[in-house]
PDB file of C-alpha atoms in Angstrom:
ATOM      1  CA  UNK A   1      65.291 -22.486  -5.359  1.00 44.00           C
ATOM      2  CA  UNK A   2      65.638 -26.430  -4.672  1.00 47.00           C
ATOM      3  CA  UNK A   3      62.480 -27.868  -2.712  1.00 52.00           C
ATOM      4  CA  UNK A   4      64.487 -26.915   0.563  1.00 63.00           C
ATOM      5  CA  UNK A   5      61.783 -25.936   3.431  1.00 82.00           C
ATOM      6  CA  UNK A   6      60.557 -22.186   3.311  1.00 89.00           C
ATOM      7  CA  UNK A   7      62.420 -19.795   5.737  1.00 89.00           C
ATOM      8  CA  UNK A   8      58.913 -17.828   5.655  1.00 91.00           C
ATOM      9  CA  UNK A   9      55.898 -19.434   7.399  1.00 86.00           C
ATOM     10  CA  UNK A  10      52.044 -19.133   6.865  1.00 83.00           C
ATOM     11  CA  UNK A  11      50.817 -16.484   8.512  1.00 85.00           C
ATOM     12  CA  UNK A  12      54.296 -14.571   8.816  1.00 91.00           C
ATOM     13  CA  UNK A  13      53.202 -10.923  10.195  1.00 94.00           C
ATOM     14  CA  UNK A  14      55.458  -9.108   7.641  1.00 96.00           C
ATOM     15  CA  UNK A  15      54.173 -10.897   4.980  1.00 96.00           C
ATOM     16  CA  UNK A  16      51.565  -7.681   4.445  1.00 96.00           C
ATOM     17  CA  UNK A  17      54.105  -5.006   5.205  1.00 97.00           C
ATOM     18  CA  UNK A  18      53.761  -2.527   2.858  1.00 97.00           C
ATOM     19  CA  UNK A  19      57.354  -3.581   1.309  1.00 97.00           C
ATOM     20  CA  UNK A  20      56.652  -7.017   1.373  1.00 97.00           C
ATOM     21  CA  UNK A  21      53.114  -6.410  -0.819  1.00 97.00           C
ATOM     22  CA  UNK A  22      55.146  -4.328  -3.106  1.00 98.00           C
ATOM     23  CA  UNK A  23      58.094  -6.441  -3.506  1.00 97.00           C
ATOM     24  CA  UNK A  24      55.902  -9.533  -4.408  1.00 97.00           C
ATOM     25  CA  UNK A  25      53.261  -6.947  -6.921  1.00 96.00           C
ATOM     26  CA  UNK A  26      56.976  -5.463  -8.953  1.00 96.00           C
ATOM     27  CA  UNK A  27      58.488  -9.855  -8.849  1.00 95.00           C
ATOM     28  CA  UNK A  28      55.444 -11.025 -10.272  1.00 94.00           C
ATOM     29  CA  UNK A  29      55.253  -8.123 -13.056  1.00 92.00           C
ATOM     30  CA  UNK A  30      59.059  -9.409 -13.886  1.00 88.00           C
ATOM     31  CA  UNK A  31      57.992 -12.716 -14.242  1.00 88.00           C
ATOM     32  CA  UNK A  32      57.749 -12.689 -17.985  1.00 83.00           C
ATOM     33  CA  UNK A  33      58.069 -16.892 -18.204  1.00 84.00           C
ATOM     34  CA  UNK A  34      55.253 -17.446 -15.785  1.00 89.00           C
ATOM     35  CA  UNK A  35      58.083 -19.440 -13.463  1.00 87.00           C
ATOM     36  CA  UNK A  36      55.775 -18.173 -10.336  1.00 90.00           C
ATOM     37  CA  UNK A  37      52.758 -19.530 -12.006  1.00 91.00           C
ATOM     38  CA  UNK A  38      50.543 -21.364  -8.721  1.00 93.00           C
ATOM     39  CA  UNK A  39      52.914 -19.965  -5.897  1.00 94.00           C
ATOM     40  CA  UNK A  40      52.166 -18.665  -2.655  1.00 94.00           C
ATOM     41  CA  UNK A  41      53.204 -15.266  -2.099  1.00 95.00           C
ATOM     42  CA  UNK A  42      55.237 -16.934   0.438  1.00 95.00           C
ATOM     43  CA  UNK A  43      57.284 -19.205  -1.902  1.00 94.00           C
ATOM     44  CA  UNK A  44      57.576 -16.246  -4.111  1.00 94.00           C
ATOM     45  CA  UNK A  45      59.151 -13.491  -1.569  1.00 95.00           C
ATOM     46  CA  UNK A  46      61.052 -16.358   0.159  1.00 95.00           C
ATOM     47  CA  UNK A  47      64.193 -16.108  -1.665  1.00 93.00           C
ATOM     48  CA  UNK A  48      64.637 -13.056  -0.767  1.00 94.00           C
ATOM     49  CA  UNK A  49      65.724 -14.324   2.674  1.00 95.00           C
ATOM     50  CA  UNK A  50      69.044 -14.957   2.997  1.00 93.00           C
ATOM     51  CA  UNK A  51      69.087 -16.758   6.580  1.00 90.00           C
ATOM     52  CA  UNK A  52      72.989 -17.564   8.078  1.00 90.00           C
ATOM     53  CA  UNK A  53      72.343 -20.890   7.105  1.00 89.00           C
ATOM     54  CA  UNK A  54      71.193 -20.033   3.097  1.00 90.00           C
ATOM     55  CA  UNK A  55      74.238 -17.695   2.717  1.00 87.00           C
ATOM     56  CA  UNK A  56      76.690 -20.293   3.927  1.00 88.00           C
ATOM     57  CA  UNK A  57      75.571 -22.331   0.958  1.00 88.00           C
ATOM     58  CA  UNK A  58      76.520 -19.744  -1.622  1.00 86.00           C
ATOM     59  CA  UNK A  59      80.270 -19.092  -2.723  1.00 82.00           C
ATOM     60  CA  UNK A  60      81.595 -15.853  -1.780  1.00 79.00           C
ATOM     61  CA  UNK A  61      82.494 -15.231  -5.405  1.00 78.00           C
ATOM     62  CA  UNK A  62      79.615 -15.813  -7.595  1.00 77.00           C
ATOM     63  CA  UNK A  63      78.314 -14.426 -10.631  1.00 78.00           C
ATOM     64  CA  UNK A  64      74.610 -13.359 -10.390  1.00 79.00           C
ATOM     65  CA  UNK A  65      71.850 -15.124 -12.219  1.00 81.00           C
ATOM     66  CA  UNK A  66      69.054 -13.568 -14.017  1.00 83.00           C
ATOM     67  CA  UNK A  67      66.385 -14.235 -11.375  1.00 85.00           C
ATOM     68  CA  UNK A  68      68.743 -12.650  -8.913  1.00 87.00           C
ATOM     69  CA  UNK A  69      69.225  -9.341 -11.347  1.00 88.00           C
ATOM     70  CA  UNK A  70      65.320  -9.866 -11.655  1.00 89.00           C
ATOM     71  CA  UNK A  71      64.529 -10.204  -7.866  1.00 92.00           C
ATOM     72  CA  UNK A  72      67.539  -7.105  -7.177  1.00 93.00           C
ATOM     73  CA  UNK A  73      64.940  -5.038 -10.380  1.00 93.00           C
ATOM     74  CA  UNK A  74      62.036  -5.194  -8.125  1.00 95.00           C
ATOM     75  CA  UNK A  75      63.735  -4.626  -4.993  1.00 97.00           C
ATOM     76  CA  UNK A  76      64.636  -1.084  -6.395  1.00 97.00           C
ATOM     77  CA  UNK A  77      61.291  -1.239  -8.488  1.00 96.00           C
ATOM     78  CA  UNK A  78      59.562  -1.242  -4.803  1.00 98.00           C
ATOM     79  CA  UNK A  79      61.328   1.235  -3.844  1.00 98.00           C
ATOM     80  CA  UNK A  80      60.824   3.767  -6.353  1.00 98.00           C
ATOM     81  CA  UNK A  81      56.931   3.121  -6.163  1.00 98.00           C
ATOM     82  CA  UNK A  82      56.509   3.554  -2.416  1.00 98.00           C
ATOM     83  CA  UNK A  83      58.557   6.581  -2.653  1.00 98.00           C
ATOM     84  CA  UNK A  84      56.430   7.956  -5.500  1.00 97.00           C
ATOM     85  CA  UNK A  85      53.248   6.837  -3.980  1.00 97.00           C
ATOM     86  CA  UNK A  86      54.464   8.918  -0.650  1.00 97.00           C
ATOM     87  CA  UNK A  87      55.892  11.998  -1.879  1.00 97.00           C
ATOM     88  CA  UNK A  88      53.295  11.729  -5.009  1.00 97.00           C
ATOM     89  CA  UNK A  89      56.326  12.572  -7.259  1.00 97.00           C
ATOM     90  CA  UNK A  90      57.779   9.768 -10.296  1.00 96.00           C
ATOM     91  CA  UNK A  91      60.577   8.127  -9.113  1.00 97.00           C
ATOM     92  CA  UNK A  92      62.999   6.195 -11.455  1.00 94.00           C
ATOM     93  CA  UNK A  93      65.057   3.248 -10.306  1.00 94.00           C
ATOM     94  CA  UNK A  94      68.524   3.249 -12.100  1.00 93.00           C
ATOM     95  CA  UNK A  95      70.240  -0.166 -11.814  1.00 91.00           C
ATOM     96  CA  UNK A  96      73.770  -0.520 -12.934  1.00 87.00           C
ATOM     97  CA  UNK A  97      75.101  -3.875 -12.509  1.00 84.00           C
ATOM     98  CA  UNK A  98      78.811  -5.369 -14.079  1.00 75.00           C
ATOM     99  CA  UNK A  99      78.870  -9.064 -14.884  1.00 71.00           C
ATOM    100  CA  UNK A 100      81.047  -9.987 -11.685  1.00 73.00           C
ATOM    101  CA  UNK A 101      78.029  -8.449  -9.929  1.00 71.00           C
ATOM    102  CA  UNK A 102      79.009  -5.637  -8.337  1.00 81.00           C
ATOM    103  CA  UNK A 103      77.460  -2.113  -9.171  1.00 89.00           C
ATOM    104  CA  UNK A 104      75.137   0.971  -8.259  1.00 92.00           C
ATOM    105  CA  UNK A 105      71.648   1.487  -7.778  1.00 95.00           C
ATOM    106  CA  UNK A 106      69.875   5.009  -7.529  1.00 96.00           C
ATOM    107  CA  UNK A 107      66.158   6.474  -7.112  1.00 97.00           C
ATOM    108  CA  UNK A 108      66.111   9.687  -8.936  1.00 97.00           C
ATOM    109  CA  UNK A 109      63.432  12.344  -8.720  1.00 98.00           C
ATOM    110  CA  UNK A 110      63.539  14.904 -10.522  1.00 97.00           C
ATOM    111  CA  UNK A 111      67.678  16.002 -10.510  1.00 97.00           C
ATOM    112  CA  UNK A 112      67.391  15.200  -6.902  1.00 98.00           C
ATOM    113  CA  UNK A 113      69.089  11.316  -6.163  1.00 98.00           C
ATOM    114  CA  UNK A 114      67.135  10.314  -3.075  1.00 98.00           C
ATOM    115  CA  UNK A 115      68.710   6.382  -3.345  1.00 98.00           C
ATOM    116  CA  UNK A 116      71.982   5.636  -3.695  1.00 96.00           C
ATOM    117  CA  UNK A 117      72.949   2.237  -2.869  1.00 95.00           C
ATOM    118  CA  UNK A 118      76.723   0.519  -3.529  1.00 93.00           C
ATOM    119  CA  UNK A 119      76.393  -2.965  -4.540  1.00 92.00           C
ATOM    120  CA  UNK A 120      78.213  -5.641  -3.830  1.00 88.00           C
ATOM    121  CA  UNK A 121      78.077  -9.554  -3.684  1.00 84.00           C
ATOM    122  CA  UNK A 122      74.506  -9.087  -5.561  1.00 87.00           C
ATOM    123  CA  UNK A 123      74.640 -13.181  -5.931  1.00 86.00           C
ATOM    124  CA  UNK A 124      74.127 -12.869  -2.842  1.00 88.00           C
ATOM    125  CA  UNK A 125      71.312 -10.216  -2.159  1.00 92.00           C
ATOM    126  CA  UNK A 126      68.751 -10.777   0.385  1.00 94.00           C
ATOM    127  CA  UNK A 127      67.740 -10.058   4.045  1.00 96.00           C
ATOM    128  CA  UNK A 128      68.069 -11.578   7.316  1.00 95.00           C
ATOM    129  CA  UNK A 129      64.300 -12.126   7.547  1.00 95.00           C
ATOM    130  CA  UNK A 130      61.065 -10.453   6.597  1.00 96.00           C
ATOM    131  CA  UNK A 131      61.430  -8.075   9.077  1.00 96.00           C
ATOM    132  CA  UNK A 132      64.899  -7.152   8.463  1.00 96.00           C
ATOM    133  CA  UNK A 133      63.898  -6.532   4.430  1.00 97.00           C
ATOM    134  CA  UNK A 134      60.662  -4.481   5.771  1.00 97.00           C
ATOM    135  CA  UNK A 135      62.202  -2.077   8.428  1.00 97.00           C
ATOM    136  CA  UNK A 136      65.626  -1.622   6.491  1.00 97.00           C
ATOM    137  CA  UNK A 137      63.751  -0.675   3.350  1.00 98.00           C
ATOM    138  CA  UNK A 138      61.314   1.674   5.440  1.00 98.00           C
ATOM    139  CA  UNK A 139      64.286   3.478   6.455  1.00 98.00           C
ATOM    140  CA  UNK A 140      65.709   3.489   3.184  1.00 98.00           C
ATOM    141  CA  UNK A 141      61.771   5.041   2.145  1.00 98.00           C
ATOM    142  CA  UNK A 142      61.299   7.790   4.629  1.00 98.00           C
ATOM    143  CA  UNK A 143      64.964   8.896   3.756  1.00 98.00           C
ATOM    144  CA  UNK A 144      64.407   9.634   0.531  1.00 98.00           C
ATOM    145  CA  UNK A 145      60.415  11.242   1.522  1.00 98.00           C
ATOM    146  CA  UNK A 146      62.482  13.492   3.810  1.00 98.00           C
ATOM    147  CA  UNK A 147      65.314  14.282   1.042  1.00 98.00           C
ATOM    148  CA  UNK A 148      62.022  14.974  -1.593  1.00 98.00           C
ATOM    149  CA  UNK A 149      60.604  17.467   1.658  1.00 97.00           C
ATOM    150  CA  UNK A 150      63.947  19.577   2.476  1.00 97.00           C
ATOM    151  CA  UNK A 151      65.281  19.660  -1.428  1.00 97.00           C
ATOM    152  CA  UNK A 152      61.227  19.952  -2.735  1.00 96.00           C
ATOM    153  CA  UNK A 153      62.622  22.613  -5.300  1.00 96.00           C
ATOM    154  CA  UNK A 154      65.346  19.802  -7.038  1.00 97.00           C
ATOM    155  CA  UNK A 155      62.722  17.014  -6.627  1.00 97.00           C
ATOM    156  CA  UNK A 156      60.553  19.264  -8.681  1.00 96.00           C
ATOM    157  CA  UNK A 157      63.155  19.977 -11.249  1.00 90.00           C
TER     158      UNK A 157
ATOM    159  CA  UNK B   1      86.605   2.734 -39.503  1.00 44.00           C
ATOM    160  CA  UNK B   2      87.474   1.683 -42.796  1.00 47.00           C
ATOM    161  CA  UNK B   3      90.616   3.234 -44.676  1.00 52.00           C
ATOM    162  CA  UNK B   4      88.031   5.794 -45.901  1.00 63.00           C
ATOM    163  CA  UNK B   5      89.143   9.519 -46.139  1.00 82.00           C
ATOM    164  CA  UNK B   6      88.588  11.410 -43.080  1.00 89.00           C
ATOM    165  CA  UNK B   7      86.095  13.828 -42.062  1.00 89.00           C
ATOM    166  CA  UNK B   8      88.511  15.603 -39.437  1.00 91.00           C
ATOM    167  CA  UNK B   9      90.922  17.788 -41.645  1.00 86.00           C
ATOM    168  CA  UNK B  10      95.138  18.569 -40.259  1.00 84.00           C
ATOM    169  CA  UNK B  11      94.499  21.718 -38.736  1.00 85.00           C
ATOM    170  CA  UNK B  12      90.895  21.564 -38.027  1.00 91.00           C
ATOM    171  CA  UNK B  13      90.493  24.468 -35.315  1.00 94.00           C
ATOM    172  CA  UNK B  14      88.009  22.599 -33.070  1.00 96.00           C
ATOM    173  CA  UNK B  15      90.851  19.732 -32.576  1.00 96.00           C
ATOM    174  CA  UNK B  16      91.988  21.874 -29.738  1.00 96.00           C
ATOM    175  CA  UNK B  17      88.766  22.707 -27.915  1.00 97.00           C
ATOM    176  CA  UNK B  18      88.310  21.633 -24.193  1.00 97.00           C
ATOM    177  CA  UNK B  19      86.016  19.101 -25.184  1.00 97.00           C
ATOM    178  CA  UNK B  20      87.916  17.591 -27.896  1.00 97.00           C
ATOM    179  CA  UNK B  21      91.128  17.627 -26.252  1.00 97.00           C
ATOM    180  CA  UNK B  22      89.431  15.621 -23.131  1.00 98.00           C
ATOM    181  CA  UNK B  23      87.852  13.202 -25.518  1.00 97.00           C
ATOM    182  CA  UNK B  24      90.835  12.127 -26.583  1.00 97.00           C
ATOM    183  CA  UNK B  25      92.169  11.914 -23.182  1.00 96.00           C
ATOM    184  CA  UNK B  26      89.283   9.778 -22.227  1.00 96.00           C
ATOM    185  CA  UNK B  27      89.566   7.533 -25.744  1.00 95.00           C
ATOM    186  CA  UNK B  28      93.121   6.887 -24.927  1.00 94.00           C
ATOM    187  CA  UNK B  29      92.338   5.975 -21.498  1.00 92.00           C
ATOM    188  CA  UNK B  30      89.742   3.012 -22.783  1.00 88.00           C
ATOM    189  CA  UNK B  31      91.660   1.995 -25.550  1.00 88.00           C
ATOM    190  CA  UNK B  32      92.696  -1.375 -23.474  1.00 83.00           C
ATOM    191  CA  UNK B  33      93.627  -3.205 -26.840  1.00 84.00           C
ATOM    192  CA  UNK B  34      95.599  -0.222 -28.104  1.00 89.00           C
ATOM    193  CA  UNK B  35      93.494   0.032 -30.895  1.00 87.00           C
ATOM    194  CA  UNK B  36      94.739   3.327 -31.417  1.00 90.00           C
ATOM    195  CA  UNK B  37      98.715   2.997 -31.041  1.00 91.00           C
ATOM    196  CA  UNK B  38     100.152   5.181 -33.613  1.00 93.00           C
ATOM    197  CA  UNK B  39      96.999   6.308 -34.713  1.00 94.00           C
ATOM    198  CA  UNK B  40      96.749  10.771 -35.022  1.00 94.00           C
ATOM    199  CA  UNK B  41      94.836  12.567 -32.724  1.00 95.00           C
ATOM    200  CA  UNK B  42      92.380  13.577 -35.792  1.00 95.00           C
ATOM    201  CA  UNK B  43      91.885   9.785 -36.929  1.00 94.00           C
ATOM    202  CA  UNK B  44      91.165   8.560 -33.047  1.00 94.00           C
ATOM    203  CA  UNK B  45      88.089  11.572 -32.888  1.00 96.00           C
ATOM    204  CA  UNK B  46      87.106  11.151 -36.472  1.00 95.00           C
ATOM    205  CA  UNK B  47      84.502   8.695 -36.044  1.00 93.00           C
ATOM    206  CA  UNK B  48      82.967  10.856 -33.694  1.00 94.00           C
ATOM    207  CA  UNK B  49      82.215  12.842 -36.930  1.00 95.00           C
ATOM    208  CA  UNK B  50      78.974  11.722 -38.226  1.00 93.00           C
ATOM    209  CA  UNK B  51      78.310  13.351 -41.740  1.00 90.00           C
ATOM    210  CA  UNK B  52      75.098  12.783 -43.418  1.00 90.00           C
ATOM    211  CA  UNK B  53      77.272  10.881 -45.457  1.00 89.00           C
ATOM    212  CA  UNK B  54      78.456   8.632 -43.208  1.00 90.00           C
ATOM    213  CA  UNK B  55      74.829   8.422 -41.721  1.00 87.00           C
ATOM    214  CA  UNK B  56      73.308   7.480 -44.736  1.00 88.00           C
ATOM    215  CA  UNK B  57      75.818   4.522 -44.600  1.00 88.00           C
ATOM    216  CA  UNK B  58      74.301   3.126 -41.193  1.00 86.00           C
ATOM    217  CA  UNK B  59      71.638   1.010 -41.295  1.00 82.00           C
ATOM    218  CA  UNK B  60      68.752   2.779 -39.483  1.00 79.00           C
ATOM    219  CA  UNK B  61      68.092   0.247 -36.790  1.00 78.00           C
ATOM    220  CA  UNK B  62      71.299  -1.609 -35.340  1.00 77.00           C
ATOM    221  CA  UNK B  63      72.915  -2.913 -32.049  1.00 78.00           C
ATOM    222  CA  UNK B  64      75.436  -0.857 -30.677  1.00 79.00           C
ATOM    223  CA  UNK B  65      78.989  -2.030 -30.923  1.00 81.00           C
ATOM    224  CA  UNK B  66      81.632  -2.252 -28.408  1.00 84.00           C
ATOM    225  CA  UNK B  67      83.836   0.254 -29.744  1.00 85.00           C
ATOM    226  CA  UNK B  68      80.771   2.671 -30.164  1.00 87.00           C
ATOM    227  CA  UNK B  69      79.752   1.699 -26.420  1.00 88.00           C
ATOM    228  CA  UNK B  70      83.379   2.789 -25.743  1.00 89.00           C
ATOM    229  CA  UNK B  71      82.751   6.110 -27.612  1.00 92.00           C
ATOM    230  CA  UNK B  72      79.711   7.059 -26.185  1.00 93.00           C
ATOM    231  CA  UNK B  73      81.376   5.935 -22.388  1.00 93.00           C
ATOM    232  CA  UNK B  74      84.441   8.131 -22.895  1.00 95.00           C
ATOM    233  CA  UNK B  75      81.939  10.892 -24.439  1.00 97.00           C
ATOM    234  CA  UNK B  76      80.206  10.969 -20.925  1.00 97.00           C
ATOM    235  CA  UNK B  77      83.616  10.603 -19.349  1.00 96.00           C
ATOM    236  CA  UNK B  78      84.246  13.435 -20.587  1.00 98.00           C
ATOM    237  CA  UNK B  79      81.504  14.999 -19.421  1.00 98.00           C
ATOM    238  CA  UNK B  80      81.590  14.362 -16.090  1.00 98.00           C
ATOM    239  CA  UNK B  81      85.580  15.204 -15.977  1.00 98.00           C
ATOM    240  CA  UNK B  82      85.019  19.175 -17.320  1.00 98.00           C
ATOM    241  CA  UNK B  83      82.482  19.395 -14.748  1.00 98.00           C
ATOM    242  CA  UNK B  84      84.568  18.298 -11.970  1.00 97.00           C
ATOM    243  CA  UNK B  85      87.206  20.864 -13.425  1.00 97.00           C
ATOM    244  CA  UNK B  86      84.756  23.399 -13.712  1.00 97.00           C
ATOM    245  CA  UNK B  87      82.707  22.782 -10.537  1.00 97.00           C
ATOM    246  CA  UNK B  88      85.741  21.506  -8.462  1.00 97.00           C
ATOM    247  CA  UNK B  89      83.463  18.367  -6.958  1.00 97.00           C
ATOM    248  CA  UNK B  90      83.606  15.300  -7.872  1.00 96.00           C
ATOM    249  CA  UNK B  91      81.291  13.984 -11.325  1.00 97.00           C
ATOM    250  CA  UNK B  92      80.043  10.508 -11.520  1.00 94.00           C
ATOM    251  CA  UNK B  93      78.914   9.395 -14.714  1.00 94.00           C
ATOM    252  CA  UNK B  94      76.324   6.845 -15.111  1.00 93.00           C
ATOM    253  CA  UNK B  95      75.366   5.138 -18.830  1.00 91.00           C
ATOM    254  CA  UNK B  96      72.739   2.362 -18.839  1.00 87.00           C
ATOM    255  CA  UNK B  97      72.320   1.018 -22.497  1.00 84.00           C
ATOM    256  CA  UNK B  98      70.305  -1.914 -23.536  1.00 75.00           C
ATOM    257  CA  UNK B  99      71.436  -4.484 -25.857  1.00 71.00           C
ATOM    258  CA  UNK B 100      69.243  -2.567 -28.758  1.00 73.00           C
ATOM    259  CA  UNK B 101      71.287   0.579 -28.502  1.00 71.00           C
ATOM    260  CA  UNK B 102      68.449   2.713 -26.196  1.00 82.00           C
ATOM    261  CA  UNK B 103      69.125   3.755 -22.894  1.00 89.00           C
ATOM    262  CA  UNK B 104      69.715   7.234 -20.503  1.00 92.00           C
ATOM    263  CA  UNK B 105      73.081   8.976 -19.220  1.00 95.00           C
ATOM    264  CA  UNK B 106      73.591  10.536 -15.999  1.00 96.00           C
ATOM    265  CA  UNK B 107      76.347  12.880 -14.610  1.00 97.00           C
ATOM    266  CA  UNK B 108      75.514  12.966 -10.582  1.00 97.00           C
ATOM    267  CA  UNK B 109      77.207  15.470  -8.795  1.00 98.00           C
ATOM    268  CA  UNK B 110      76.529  14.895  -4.908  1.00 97.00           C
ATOM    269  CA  UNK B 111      72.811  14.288  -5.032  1.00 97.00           C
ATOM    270  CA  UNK B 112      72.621  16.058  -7.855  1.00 98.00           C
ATOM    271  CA  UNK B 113      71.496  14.887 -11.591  1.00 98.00           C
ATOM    272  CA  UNK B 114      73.479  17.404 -13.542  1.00 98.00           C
ATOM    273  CA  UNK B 115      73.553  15.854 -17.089  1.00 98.00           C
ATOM    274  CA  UNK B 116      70.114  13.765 -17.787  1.00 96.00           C
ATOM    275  CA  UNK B 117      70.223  12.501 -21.308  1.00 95.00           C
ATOM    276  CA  UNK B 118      67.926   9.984 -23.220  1.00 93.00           C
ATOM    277  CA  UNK B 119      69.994   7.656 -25.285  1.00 92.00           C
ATOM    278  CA  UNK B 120      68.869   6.674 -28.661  1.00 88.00           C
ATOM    279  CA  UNK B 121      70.560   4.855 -31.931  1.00 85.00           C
ATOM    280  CA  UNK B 122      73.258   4.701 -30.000  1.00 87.00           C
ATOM    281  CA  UNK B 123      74.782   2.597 -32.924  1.00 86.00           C
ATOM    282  CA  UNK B 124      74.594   5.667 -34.817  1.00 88.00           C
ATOM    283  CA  UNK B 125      76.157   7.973 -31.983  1.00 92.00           C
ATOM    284  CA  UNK B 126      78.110  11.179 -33.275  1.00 94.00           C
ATOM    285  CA  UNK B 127      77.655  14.640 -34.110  1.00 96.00           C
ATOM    286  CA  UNK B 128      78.017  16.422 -37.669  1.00 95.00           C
ATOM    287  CA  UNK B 129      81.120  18.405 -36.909  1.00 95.00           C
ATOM    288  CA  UNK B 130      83.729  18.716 -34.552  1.00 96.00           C
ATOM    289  CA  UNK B 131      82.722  22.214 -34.086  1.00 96.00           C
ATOM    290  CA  UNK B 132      79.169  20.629 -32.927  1.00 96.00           C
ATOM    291  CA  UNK B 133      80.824  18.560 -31.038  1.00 97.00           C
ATOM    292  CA  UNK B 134      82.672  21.346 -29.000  1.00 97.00           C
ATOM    293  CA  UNK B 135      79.535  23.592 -28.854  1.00 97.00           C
ATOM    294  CA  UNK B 136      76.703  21.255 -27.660  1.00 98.00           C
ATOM    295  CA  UNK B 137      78.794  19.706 -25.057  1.00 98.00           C
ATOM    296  CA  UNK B 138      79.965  22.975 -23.849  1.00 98.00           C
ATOM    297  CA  UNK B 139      76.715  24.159 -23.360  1.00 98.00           C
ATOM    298  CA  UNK B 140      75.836  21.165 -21.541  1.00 98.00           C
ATOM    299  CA  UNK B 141      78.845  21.218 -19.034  1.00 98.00           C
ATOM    300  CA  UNK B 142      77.659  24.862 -18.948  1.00 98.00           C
ATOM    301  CA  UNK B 143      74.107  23.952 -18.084  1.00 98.00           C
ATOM    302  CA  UNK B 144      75.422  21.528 -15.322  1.00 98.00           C
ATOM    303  CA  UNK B 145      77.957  23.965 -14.068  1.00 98.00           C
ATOM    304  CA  UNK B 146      74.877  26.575 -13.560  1.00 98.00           C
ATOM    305  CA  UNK B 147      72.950  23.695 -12.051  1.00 98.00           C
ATOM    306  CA  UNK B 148      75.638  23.474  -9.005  1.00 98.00           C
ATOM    307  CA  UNK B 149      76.136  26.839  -8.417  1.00 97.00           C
ATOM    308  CA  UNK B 150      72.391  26.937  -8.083  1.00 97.00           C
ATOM    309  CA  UNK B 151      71.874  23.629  -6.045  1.00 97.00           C
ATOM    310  CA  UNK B 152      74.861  24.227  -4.085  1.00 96.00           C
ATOM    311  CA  UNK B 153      73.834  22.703  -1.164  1.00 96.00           C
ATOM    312  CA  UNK B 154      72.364  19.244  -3.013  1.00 97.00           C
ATOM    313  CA  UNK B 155      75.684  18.898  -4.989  1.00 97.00           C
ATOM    314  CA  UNK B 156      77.348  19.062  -1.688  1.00 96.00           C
ATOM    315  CA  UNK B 157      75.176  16.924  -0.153  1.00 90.00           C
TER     316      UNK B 157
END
């Protein structure tokens, strides 16, 4: 991130969504070199917003960093938890990602796949806003609690 | 492989089990550098033949090369294809190795985890016969095909 102004403000109301306090606990666990030493939690999730204006700056064709891999890790690593902290079953986020940064990311549980996400343009992963990353991954959550309910049997497996 | 005598004899009766057959198939299919252009049938599989011998010969603790990564790929390949033979739906295999050779192998079939495998020296990847070979994977590609018929509805889903 350049020193460009934050797309997410002080007192942002999603900031304490439950995704939003997840996503920033799993980025700061990655964060082996310390790089978010002294940030706000706001500086820390706000790459994860990929406004018009952000992804207009990006080439369509991109190969994806390591922080990106790192930030696209915790996005499943959130996911996994909430979903294991809900349907008090492990979870395990599988992350398959090809150099040209396309790829597949599941949530297993037991030998029941309650995620399965295609990937594509990951150099370019993000969310509208806040919001947009906390009620799209929600959804994504209570899918897979409701695949865990009807399948319990698999989940269990 | 080195110009070292084979462990796959001319005639060996395993060279025409299911599994082996489709190995080769699969070997073939990501041989991009034609590696194996004139090469027998019994040379291509023979590596797959790890002897205590040829064990012994492998350093303990070793990063994976490409042309084992290839080996182990086409061995889940393989996999995944007798299933979808077998099962008549569709097999997705899914390898996720780490630089140091450790990692886990999926088959998914639907939303179903039909082959869950921890991956370890993967630098040392092979069995001790061909007859091992045909005999462990069947019964895994067994297992799998059970798992279907019993999770219909998941592997469907």
């Amino acid at each position: 991130m350049s020193q460009a102004a934050l797309a997410v403000e002080t007192g942002e109301p999603f900031m304490t969504s439950a995704v939003v306090v997840e996503m920033l606990k799993q980025l700061r666990a990655l964060d082996t070199y310390d790089t978010y030493e002294g940030w706000s939690d706001e500086k820390i999730i706000d790459p994860l917003v990929m406004t018009k204006e952000r992804k207009r700056e990006i080439p369509i064709i991109g190969d994806p960093d390591e922080i990106t891999l790192a930030r696209i890790k915790a996005y499943y690593n959130s996911i996994a938890s909430l979903i294991e902290k809900r349907a008090g079953k492990m979870a395990v986020p599988v992350i398959n990602i090809t150099h040209e940064g396309f790829g597949r990311a599941f949530v297993l549980v037991g030998k029941l796949i309650v995620v399965d996400k295609t990937l594509r343009d990951v150099h370019r992963f993000g969310f509208p806003s806040l919001e947009d990353l906390s009620t799209k991954t929600e959804a994504v959550i209570e899918k897979a609690v409701a695949l865990i309910e009807q399948y319990k049997e698999v989940a269990e497996a």
